[in-house]
Amino acid sequence: MLREAVMRFAKNPFHRRTPSIPFWALRDVSFCGNAGEIIGIVGRNGAGKSTLLKILSKITYATTGRVSVHGRVASLLEVGTGFHEELTGRENIYLNGTVLGMKKREVEQKLEQIVEFSGVQKFIDTPLKRYSSGMALRLGFAVAAHLEADVLIIDEVLAVGDAEFQRKCLKRMEDLHKSGRTVLFVSHNVMAIEYLCPRTIWIDRGRVRRDGDSKDVIREYLAHFASAQKTGSDLKERQDREGTGEMRFTGIEFLEQDGQVKPVTRSGEALTVRLHYRASQAMRDAQFGISWSTEFGSPIASISTADAGYEIPVIPAGNGHIDITFDFLNLMPGRYWVSIWTTGPHHHNTVKNCWDVLERCAAIDLEWADFYRSGHGMGRQHGIIFLPCKWSASMNGGQAPRECASLDSETGNG
């Protein structure tokens, strides 16, 4: 920005900048979206998705090439864009609506609908600085979704918010599509992309890898991760990582409890995940985390050393590893993705301040298991997880209750 350039010059007017090697966030990206079309955009972190949306929204200008967007554009790219934290939610609706091109009369006509959709009625006259990030996002999406725009650009609106809000977002985007609006939708939740978008564009390392029918593109996108699974244990060469770099993950392994490599993992078994790392210097109060998601990107669970109350006062410089042991994997058979991160004690798990972040860095395939020893087993048609239970029945005539298999809390056996 001009202000930043002036400040740099004022601080050091005779500083000579060394020439830098240009980095192309996007290169040779070309596509056309028609009126009334809803287009999904997928890709790994750092692929260039957000840069593309900023260029289409005219927040960032392209170095070369031409961008042509016809009609009024509304965009929701980051939580809190167009908001002022000292103003109330109601005042921010007017402010954000004005930023997006709405007239005051338009905002007043739709104020009740916006507030009701956002679900923050009780706090609408509370300063925004008291809102959680989820509340701010709901309010921002509510304003953007009720703008009479021809093109709606949305970046990861499903990343924050509960299941009910996510359903409302999907329903609203579907309604906008039916009313003839064009929607560009970026999300890591490919299940939502496939449900909502007939067409999907896959961006990989700044280029369009594939553009076409959502089912075909998403199948190839997920297959690309599957092909990378064979070398997924070696993380040294991964380029799609984020973080400051003081510590880097170098490998990941799935092990038996005795430390041997686990060739097959079945539902209900124990599993140890070993994370190898390299620290550039002695690190204090390090935290590690791991999260699980389905093959379609839906989050399942996330846990960190801080959540478990496990403290690591000092990690010496050099190589090391940390183990996470799951005594009982109550996931249905299928493929699951693992994401990992490491950070310091005061970084609040923000990606840009973490030491290292690797999204979907390894996949694990859980095989079928006859957990109840009934000969039937459990499959994905029953859901994502299974809940070990005990059944009993009391019959007329004083018959004794019958019990089926249950989980032994001491041994973990059925």
Short mmCIF file of C-alpha atoms in Angstrom, two decimals:
data_model
loop_
_atom_site.label_atom_id
_atom_site.label_comp_id
_atom_site.label_asym_id
_atom_site.label_seq_id
_atom_site.Cartn_x
_atom_site.Cartn_y
_atom_site.Cartn_z
CA MET A 1 0.00 0.00 0.00
CA LEU A 2 1.11 3.61 -0.55
CA ARG A 3 1.03 4.29 3.18
CA GLU A 4 3.37 1.37 3.87
CA ALA A 5 5.76 2.45 1.11
CA VAL A 6 5.92 6.00 2.52
CA MET A 7 6.57 4.68 6.04
CA ARG A 8 9.37 2.41 4.79
CA PHE A 9 10.99 5.30 2.95
CA ALA A 10 10.70 7.61 5.99
CA LYS A 11 12.37 5.03 8.24
CA ASN A 12 15.20 4.20 5.85
CA PRO A 13 15.35 6.54 2.82
CA PHE A 14 18.72 5.26 1.51
CA HIS A 15 17.99 1.55 1.86
CA ARG A 16 18.56 -0.36 -1.35
CA ARG A 17 16.37 -3.36 -1.82
CA THR A 18 17.99 -6.43 -3.30
CA PRO A 19 16.18 -7.76 -6.36
CA SER A 20 13.82 -10.59 -5.48
CA ILE A 21 12.77 -13.59 -7.51
CA PRO A 22 9.13 -13.12 -8.57
CA PHE A 23 6.59 -15.60 -7.26
CA TRP A 24 3.48 -16.15 -9.37
CA ALA A 25 0.49 -16.82 -7.12
CA LEU A 26 -1.57 -17.35 -10.30
CA ARG A 27 -0.36 -18.05 -13.81
CA ASP A 28 -2.28 -18.68 -17.04
CA VAL A 29 -5.63 -18.96 -15.26
CA SER A 30 -8.48 -18.57 -17.71
CA PHE A 31 -12.17 -19.44 -17.34
CA CYS A 32 -15.62 -18.00 -17.96
CA GLY A 33 -18.64 -18.16 -15.66
CA ASN A 34 -22.11 -17.65 -17.05
CA ALA A 35 -25.02 -15.82 -15.46
CA GLY A 36 -26.88 -18.04 -13.01
CA GLU A 37 -24.01 -20.52 -12.73
CA ILE A 38 -22.67 -21.72 -9.39
CA ILE A 39 -19.01 -22.70 -9.58
CA GLY A 40 -16.98 -24.48 -6.91
CA ILE A 41 -13.24 -23.87 -6.57
CA VAL A 42 -11.02 -26.43 -4.83
CA GLY A 43 -7.30 -26.69 -4.15
CA ARG A 44 -4.84 -27.09 -1.35
CA ASN A 45 -3.66 -24.25 0.89
CA GLY A 46 -1.47 -21.87 -1.07
CA ALA A 47 -2.82 -22.99 -4.45
CA GLY A 48 -4.03 -19.47 -5.29
CA LYS A 49 -7.78 -19.73 -4.62
CA SER A 50 -8.05 -16.71 -2.33
CA THR A 51 -5.82 -14.63 -4.64
CA LEU A 52 -8.15 -15.44 -7.53
CA LEU A 53 -11.21 -14.30 -5.57
CA LYS A 54 -9.47 -11.07 -4.50
CA ILE A 55 -8.66 -10.32 -8.14
CA LEU A 56 -12.26 -10.96 -9.17
CA SER A 57 -13.44 -8.74 -6.30
CA LYS A 58 -10.96 -5.99 -7.39
CA ILE A 59 -9.25 -6.05 -4.01
CA THR A 60 -6.03 -7.14 -5.73
CA TYR A 61 -5.17 -6.26 -9.32
CA ALA A 62 -3.67 -8.76 -11.74
CA THR A 63 -0.07 -8.20 -12.83
CA THR A 64 -0.94 -9.25 -16.38
CA GLY A 65 -4.06 -10.34 -18.16
CA ARG A 66 -7.65 -9.10 -18.07
CA VAL A 67 -10.55 -9.64 -15.71
CA SER A 68 -14.10 -8.80 -16.75
CA VAL A 69 -17.02 -9.07 -14.31
CA HIS A 70 -20.46 -7.86 -15.41
CA GLY A 71 -22.91 -6.70 -12.77
CA ARG A 72 -22.79 -5.90 -9.08
CA VAL A 73 -20.36 -8.05 -7.09
CA ALA A 74 -20.70 -9.02 -3.42
CA SER A 75 -17.86 -10.88 -1.72
CA LEU A 76 -17.19 -12.47 1.64
CA LEU A 77 -13.49 -13.27 1.67
CA GLU A 78 -12.40 -12.93 5.29
CA VAL A 79 -14.12 -12.76 8.66
CA GLY A 80 -14.75 -9.13 9.57
CA THR A 81 -14.09 -7.62 6.13
CA GLY A 82 -15.85 -4.25 6.07
CA PHE A 83 -16.56 -4.30 9.81
CA HIS A 84 -15.43 -1.96 12.58
CA GLU A 85 -15.04 -3.63 15.96
CA GLU A 86 -16.03 -0.52 17.95
CA LEU A 87 -19.42 -0.29 16.21
CA THR A 88 -22.42 -2.42 17.15
CA GLY A 89 -23.70 -5.25 15.01
CA ARG A 90 -26.56 -3.07 13.75
CA GLU A 91 -24.20 -0.22 12.83
CA ASN A 92 -21.88 -2.67 11.09
CA ILE A 93 -24.76 -3.93 8.95
CA TYR A 94 -25.18 -0.41 7.61
CA LEU A 95 -21.41 0.01 7.23
CA ASN A 96 -20.83 -3.32 5.53
CA GLY A 97 -23.88 -2.87 3.32
CA THR A 98 -22.49 0.48 2.17
CA VAL A 99 -19.08 -1.07 1.47
CA LEU A 100 -20.80 -3.72 -0.66
CA GLY A 101 -22.71 -1.08 -2.62
CA MET A 102 -26.11 -1.09 -0.90
CA LYS A 103 -28.04 2.13 -0.37
CA LYS A 104 -29.26 3.02 3.12
CA ARG A 105 -32.85 2.44 2.04
CA GLU A 106 -31.96 -1.08 0.83
CA VAL A 107 -30.31 -1.91 4.13
CA GLU A 108 -33.30 -0.66 6.12
CA GLN A 109 -35.71 -2.76 4.03
CA LYS A 110 -33.69 -5.94 4.64
CA LEU A 111 -32.44 -5.23 8.15
CA GLU A 112 -34.83 -7.64 9.90
CA GLN A 113 -34.10 -10.44 7.40
CA ILE A 114 -30.34 -9.94 7.82
CA VAL A 115 -30.52 -9.98 11.62
CA GLU A 116 -32.77 -13.05 11.67
CA PHE A 117 -30.54 -14.94 9.24
CA SER A 118 -27.38 -14.14 11.20
CA GLY A 119 -28.85 -15.48 14.44
CA VAL A 120 -27.31 -12.71 16.58
CA GLN A 121 -30.56 -10.94 17.48
CA LYS A 122 -29.71 -10.78 21.19
CA PHE A 123 -26.38 -9.10 20.50
CA ILE A 124 -27.26 -6.87 17.56
CA ASP A 125 -26.68 -3.71 19.63
CA THR A 126 -23.47 -5.05 21.21
CA PRO A 127 -20.08 -3.78 19.93
CA LEU A 128 -18.56 -6.15 17.40
CA LYS A 129 -15.40 -6.54 19.51
CA ARG A 130 -17.52 -8.63 21.89
CA TYR A 131 -18.49 -11.04 19.09
CA SER A 132 -16.80 -14.38 18.49
CA SER A 133 -15.30 -15.01 15.03
CA GLY A 134 -18.27 -17.26 14.23
CA MET A 135 -20.79 -14.55 15.11
CA ALA A 136 -18.91 -11.99 12.99
CA LEU A 137 -18.83 -14.36 10.03
CA ARG A 138 -22.56 -15.11 10.32
CA LEU A 139 -23.29 -11.39 10.32
CA GLY A 140 -21.00 -10.77 7.35
CA PHE A 141 -22.49 -13.60 5.31
CA ALA A 142 -26.02 -12.45 6.15
CA VAL A 143 -25.29 -8.98 4.72
CA ALA A 144 -23.58 -10.32 1.59
CA ALA A 145 -26.30 -12.92 0.97
CA HIS A 146 -29.08 -10.32 1.08
CA LEU A 147 -27.38 -7.90 -1.29
CA GLU A 148 -29.09 -7.69 -4.67
CA ALA A 149 -25.84 -8.67 -6.37
CA ASP A 150 -25.37 -10.35 -9.71
CA VAL A 151 -22.21 -12.18 -8.59
CA LEU A 152 -21.59 -13.54 -5.07
CA ILE A 153 -18.01 -14.55 -4.21
CA ILE A 154 -17.55 -16.62 -1.05
CA ASP A 155 -14.33 -17.95 0.48
CA GLU A 156 -14.58 -20.69 3.14
CA VAL A 157 -17.81 -19.48 4.71
CA LEU A 158 -18.37 -23.02 6.05
CA ALA A 159 -15.06 -23.05 7.95
CA VAL A 160 -16.62 -21.21 10.90
CA GLY A 161 -20.06 -21.79 12.31
CA ASP A 162 -22.21 -24.61 13.58
CA ALA A 163 -24.04 -27.20 11.53
CA GLU A 164 -27.32 -25.24 11.54
CA PHE A 165 -25.64 -22.12 10.14
CA GLN A 166 -23.85 -24.16 7.48
CA ARG A 167 -27.18 -25.60 6.34
CA LYS A 168 -28.64 -22.09 6.14
CA CYS A 169 -25.65 -20.94 4.07
CA LEU A 170 -26.00 -23.82 1.62
CA LYS A 171 -29.75 -23.24 1.33
CA ARG A 172 -29.24 -19.52 0.75
CA MET A 173 -26.61 -20.11 -1.96
CA GLU A 174 -28.93 -22.62 -3.60
CA ASP A 175 -31.74 -20.05 -3.60
CA LEU A 176 -29.43 -17.42 -5.11
CA HIS A 177 -28.48 -19.87 -7.84
CA LYS A 178 -32.14 -20.61 -8.64
CA SER A 179 -32.87 -16.87 -8.84
CA GLY A 180 -30.26 -16.46 -11.60
CA ARG A 181 -27.29 -15.16 -9.56
CA THR A 182 -23.74 -16.30 -10.25
CA VAL A 183 -21.93 -17.78 -7.25
CA LEU A 184 -18.23 -18.58 -6.86
CA PHE A 185 -17.75 -20.84 -3.84
CA VAL A 186 -14.37 -21.82 -2.36
CA SER A 187 -14.31 -24.52 0.31
CA HIS A 188 -12.20 -27.43 1.54
CA ASN A 189 -15.45 -29.29 2.18
CA VAL A 190 -15.66 -31.04 -1.18
CA MET A 191 -18.87 -32.79 -0.12
CA ALA A 192 -20.57 -29.39 0.04
CA ILE A 193 -18.97 -28.41 -3.28
CA GLU A 194 -20.28 -31.54 -5.00
CA TYR A 195 -23.76 -31.07 -3.50
CA LEU A 196 -24.06 -27.40 -4.41
CA CYS A 197 -21.97 -26.86 -7.56
CA PRO A 198 -22.57 -28.58 -10.91
CA ARG A 199 -19.17 -27.27 -12.06
CA THR A 200 -15.85 -27.20 -10.20
CA ILE A 201 -12.44 -25.69 -10.97
CA TRP A 202 -9.38 -27.32 -9.42
CA ILE A 203 -6.46 -24.90 -8.92
CA ASP A 204 -3.05 -26.40 -8.22
CA ARG A 205 0.08 -24.29 -7.68
CA GLY A 206 -1.46 -21.24 -9.30
CA ARG A 207 -2.77 -22.98 -12.42
CA VAL A 208 -6.07 -24.53 -13.45
CA ARG A 209 -5.52 -28.27 -13.11
CA ARG A 210 -9.01 -29.21 -14.27
CA ASP A 211 -12.34 -27.49 -15.01
CA GLY A 212 -15.50 -29.51 -15.49
CA ASP A 213 -18.26 -31.60 -13.92
CA SER A 214 -17.95 -31.50 -10.12
CA LYS A 215 -18.09 -35.26 -9.60
CA ASP A 216 -15.30 -35.89 -12.11
CA VAL A 217 -13.08 -33.04 -10.87
CA ILE A 218 -13.50 -33.92 -7.20
CA ARG A 219 -12.84 -37.61 -7.89
CA GLU A 220 -9.57 -36.71 -9.62
CA TYR A 221 -8.72 -34.16 -6.90
CA LEU A 222 -9.11 -36.76 -4.15
CA ALA A 223 -7.31 -39.40 -6.21
CA HIS A 224 -4.37 -37.01 -6.46
CA PHE A 225 -4.09 -37.07 -2.66
CA ALA A 226 -4.40 -40.83 -2.66
CA SER A 227 -1.49 -41.19 -5.11
CA ALA A 228 0.59 -38.97 -2.85
CA GLN A 229 -0.14 -41.23 0.12
CA LYS A 230 2.64 -43.68 -0.80
CA THR A 231 5.24 -40.98 -0.20
CA GLY A 232 3.20 -39.19 2.44
CA SER A 233 5.39 -40.44 5.30
CA ASP A 234 8.23 -38.22 4.04
CA LEU A 235 7.19 -34.62 4.62
CA LYS A 236 10.54 -32.92 4.00
CA GLU A 237 9.77 -31.90 0.43
CA ARG A 238 6.18 -30.79 0.96
CA GLN A 239 5.68 -27.31 -0.52
CA ASP A 240 2.07 -26.76 0.55
CA ARG A 241 2.94 -25.97 4.16
CA GLU A 242 2.41 -22.79 6.14
CA GLY A 243 4.04 -21.30 9.22
CA THR A 244 7.14 -19.41 10.26
CA GLY A 245 9.53 -22.36 9.91
CA GLU A 246 11.31 -22.47 13.29
CA MET A 247 10.19 -26.09 13.41
CA ARG A 248 9.23 -28.31 10.49
CA PHE A 249 7.59 -31.72 10.29
CA THR A 250 9.79 -34.19 8.43
CA GLY A 251 7.68 -37.34 8.53
CA ILE A 252 4.60 -39.15 9.81
CA GLU A 253 4.13 -42.84 10.64
CA PHE A 254 1.22 -45.05 11.71
CA LEU A 255 2.47 -47.59 14.24
CA GLU A 256 1.48 -50.50 16.45
CA GLN A 257 1.69 -50.00 20.21
CA ASP A 258 5.09 -51.72 20.20
CA GLY A 259 6.46 -49.17 17.73
CA GLN A 260 6.32 -51.39 14.63
CA VAL A 261 4.79 -50.07 11.42
CA LYS A 262 1.09 -50.89 11.29
CA PRO A 263 0.38 -52.49 7.89
CA VAL A 264 -3.40 -52.65 8.34
CA THR A 265 -5.59 -50.58 10.66
CA ARG A 266 -9.06 -51.80 11.52
CA SER A 267 -11.96 -49.99 13.11
CA GLY A 268 -11.85 -50.27 16.89
CA GLU A 269 -8.11 -50.95 17.11
CA ALA A 270 -5.42 -48.91 18.84
CA LEU A 271 -3.15 -46.69 16.77
CA THR A 272 -0.03 -44.62 17.41
CA VAL A 273 0.72 -41.69 15.11
CA ARG A 274 4.38 -40.64 15.21
CA LEU A 275 5.24 -37.11 14.05
CA HIS A 276 8.89 -36.54 13.15
CA TYR A 277 10.19 -32.97 13.28
CA ARG A 278 13.33 -30.87 13.04
CA ALA A 279 13.82 -27.79 15.25
CA SER A 280 16.19 -25.09 13.99
CA GLN A 281 16.88 -24.02 17.58
CA ALA A 282 15.84 -24.88 21.13
CA MET A 283 12.06 -24.31 21.34
CA ARG A 284 10.25 -23.59 24.59
CA ASP A 285 6.68 -24.57 25.47
CA ALA A 286 6.02 -26.22 22.12
CA GLN A 287 2.54 -27.42 21.29
CA PHE A 288 1.56 -30.07 18.75
CA GLY A 289 -1.84 -30.81 17.26
CA ILE A 290 -3.57 -33.29 14.97
CA SER A 291 -6.99 -33.26 13.33
CA TRP A 292 -8.99 -35.89 11.46
CA SER A 293 -11.38 -35.36 8.56
CA THR A 294 -13.35 -37.52 6.15
CA GLU A 295 -12.21 -38.02 2.58
CA PHE A 296 -14.76 -35.34 1.63
CA GLY A 297 -13.21 -32.75 3.96
CA SER A 298 -15.74 -32.83 6.79
CA PRO A 299 -13.96 -32.36 10.14
CA ILE A 300 -14.24 -35.21 12.66
CA ALA A 301 -12.00 -34.39 15.61
CA SER A 302 -9.05 -32.24 16.60
CA ILE A 303 -6.75 -32.56 19.62
CA SER A 304 -3.54 -30.88 20.74
CA THR A 305 -1.00 -31.30 23.52
CA ALA A 306 -2.49 -28.19 25.14
CA ASP A 307 -6.00 -29.69 25.08
CA ALA A 308 -4.69 -32.88 26.71
CA GLY A 309 -2.73 -30.95 29.34
CA TYR A 310 0.59 -32.38 28.12
CA GLU A 311 3.40 -29.85 28.54
CA ILE A 312 6.74 -29.83 26.71
CA PRO A 313 8.99 -27.30 28.50
CA VAL A 314 11.93 -27.44 26.08
CA ILE A 315 12.65 -29.12 22.75
CA PRO A 316 16.37 -29.11 21.87
CA ALA A 317 17.58 -28.15 18.41
CA GLY A 318 17.74 -31.00 15.94
CA ASN A 319 15.58 -33.99 15.04
CA GLY A 320 12.97 -35.63 17.25
CA HIS A 321 9.50 -37.12 17.25
CA ILE A 322 6.31 -37.07 19.28
CA ASP A 323 3.72 -39.86 19.53
CA ILE A 324 -0.05 -39.59 19.76
CA THR A 325 -1.71 -42.85 20.84
CA PHE A 326 -5.37 -43.54 20.22
CA ASP A 327 -6.47 -46.47 22.35
CA PHE A 328 -9.65 -47.04 20.37
CA LEU A 329 -10.50 -45.80 16.85
CA ASN A 330 -14.28 -45.80 16.75
CA LEU A 331 -14.39 -44.74 13.08
CA MET A 332 -16.25 -46.67 10.42
CA PRO A 333 -14.22 -48.32 7.63
CA GLY A 334 -13.09 -45.86 4.99
CA ARG A 335 -10.41 -43.31 4.14
CA TYR A 336 -9.57 -40.49 6.51
CA TRP A 337 -7.17 -37.56 6.27
CA VAL A 338 -4.80 -36.29 8.93
CA SER A 339 -3.67 -32.66 9.34
CA ILE A 340 -0.91 -31.63 11.77
CA TRP A 341 0.51 -28.43 13.21
CA THR A 342 3.00 -27.17 15.78
CA THR A 343 3.11 -23.79 17.45
CA GLY A 344 4.25 -21.81 20.47
CA PRO A 345 2.27 -21.04 23.63
CA HIS A 346 1.04 -17.56 22.66
CA HIS A 347 0.18 -17.96 19.00
CA HIS A 348 -3.48 -18.89 19.53
CA ASN A 349 -3.25 -21.46 16.71
CA THR A 350 -3.42 -18.82 13.97
CA VAL A 351 -1.92 -20.33 10.84
CA LYS A 352 0.43 -17.46 10.03
CA ASN A 353 2.00 -17.56 13.50
CA CYS A 354 2.33 -21.33 13.82
CA TRP A 355 5.74 -22.88 13.30
CA ASP A 356 4.47 -25.44 10.80
CA VAL A 357 1.05 -26.40 9.41
CA LEU A 358 0.37 -29.28 7.01
CA GLU A 359 -3.21 -29.81 5.86
CA ARG A 360 -4.25 -33.32 4.78
CA CYS A 361 -0.64 -34.48 4.86
CA ALA A 362 -1.41 -38.20 5.11
CA ALA A 363 -4.31 -40.56 4.52
CA ILE A 364 -5.19 -43.69 6.43
CA ASP A 365 -7.56 -46.43 5.26
CA LEU A 366 -9.50 -48.17 8.04
CA GLU A 367 -10.53 -51.71 7.20
CA TRP A 368 -13.68 -53.60 8.17
CA ALA A 369 -13.65 -55.30 11.59
CA ASP A 370 -16.12 -57.68 13.25
CA PHE A 371 -16.11 -55.65 16.45
CA TYR A 372 -19.18 -57.30 17.99
CA ARG A 373 -18.13 -60.77 16.84
CA SER A 374 -21.53 -61.12 15.21
CA GLY A 375 -20.33 -61.86 11.69
CA HIS A 376 -22.00 -58.71 10.37
CA GLY A 377 -19.44 -55.99 10.97
CA MET A 378 -20.05 -52.29 10.51
CA GLY A 379 -19.88 -50.26 7.30
CA ARG A 380 -19.92 -46.64 6.15
CA GLN A 381 -23.64 -46.92 5.45
CA HIS A 382 -24.08 -46.73 9.23
CA GLY A 383 -22.35 -43.34 9.51
CA ILE A 384 -18.85 -42.07 10.33
CA ILE A 385 -18.43 -43.39 13.87
CA PHE A 386 -19.87 -46.27 15.84
CA LEU A 387 -20.79 -46.14 19.51
CA PRO A 388 -20.01 -49.30 21.50
CA CYS A 389 -23.14 -50.21 23.41
CA LYS A 390 -25.00 -52.86 25.41
CA TRP A 391 -28.46 -54.09 24.49
CA SER A 392 -30.85 -55.77 26.91
CA ALA A 393 -34.45 -56.90 26.65
CA SER A 394 -36.98 -57.76 29.34
CA MET A 395 -39.58 -60.29 28.15
CA ASN A 396 -43.13 -60.87 29.40
CA GLY A 397 -43.36 -63.90 31.61
CA GLY A 398 -40.24 -63.18 33.63
CA GLN A 399 -37.68 -64.21 31.09
CA ALA A 400 -34.11 -63.18 31.88
CA PRO A 401 -32.66 -60.23 29.92
CA ARG A 402 -30.42 -61.04 27.00
CA GLU A 403 -27.31 -58.97 26.41
CA CYS A 404 -25.25 -58.49 23.31
CA ALA A 405 -21.57 -57.67 23.03
CA SER A 406 -20.36 -54.57 24.85
CA LEU A 407 -17.10 -52.69 25.14
CA ASP A 408 -14.90 -53.62 28.09
CA SER A 409 -13.57 -50.32 29.44
CA GLU A 410 -10.46 -52.00 30.81
CA THR A 411 -9.34 -54.04 27.80
CA GLY A 412 -11.10 -52.32 24.93
CA ASN A 413 -12.36 -55.71 23.74
CA GLY A 414 -15.91 -56.46 22.72
#
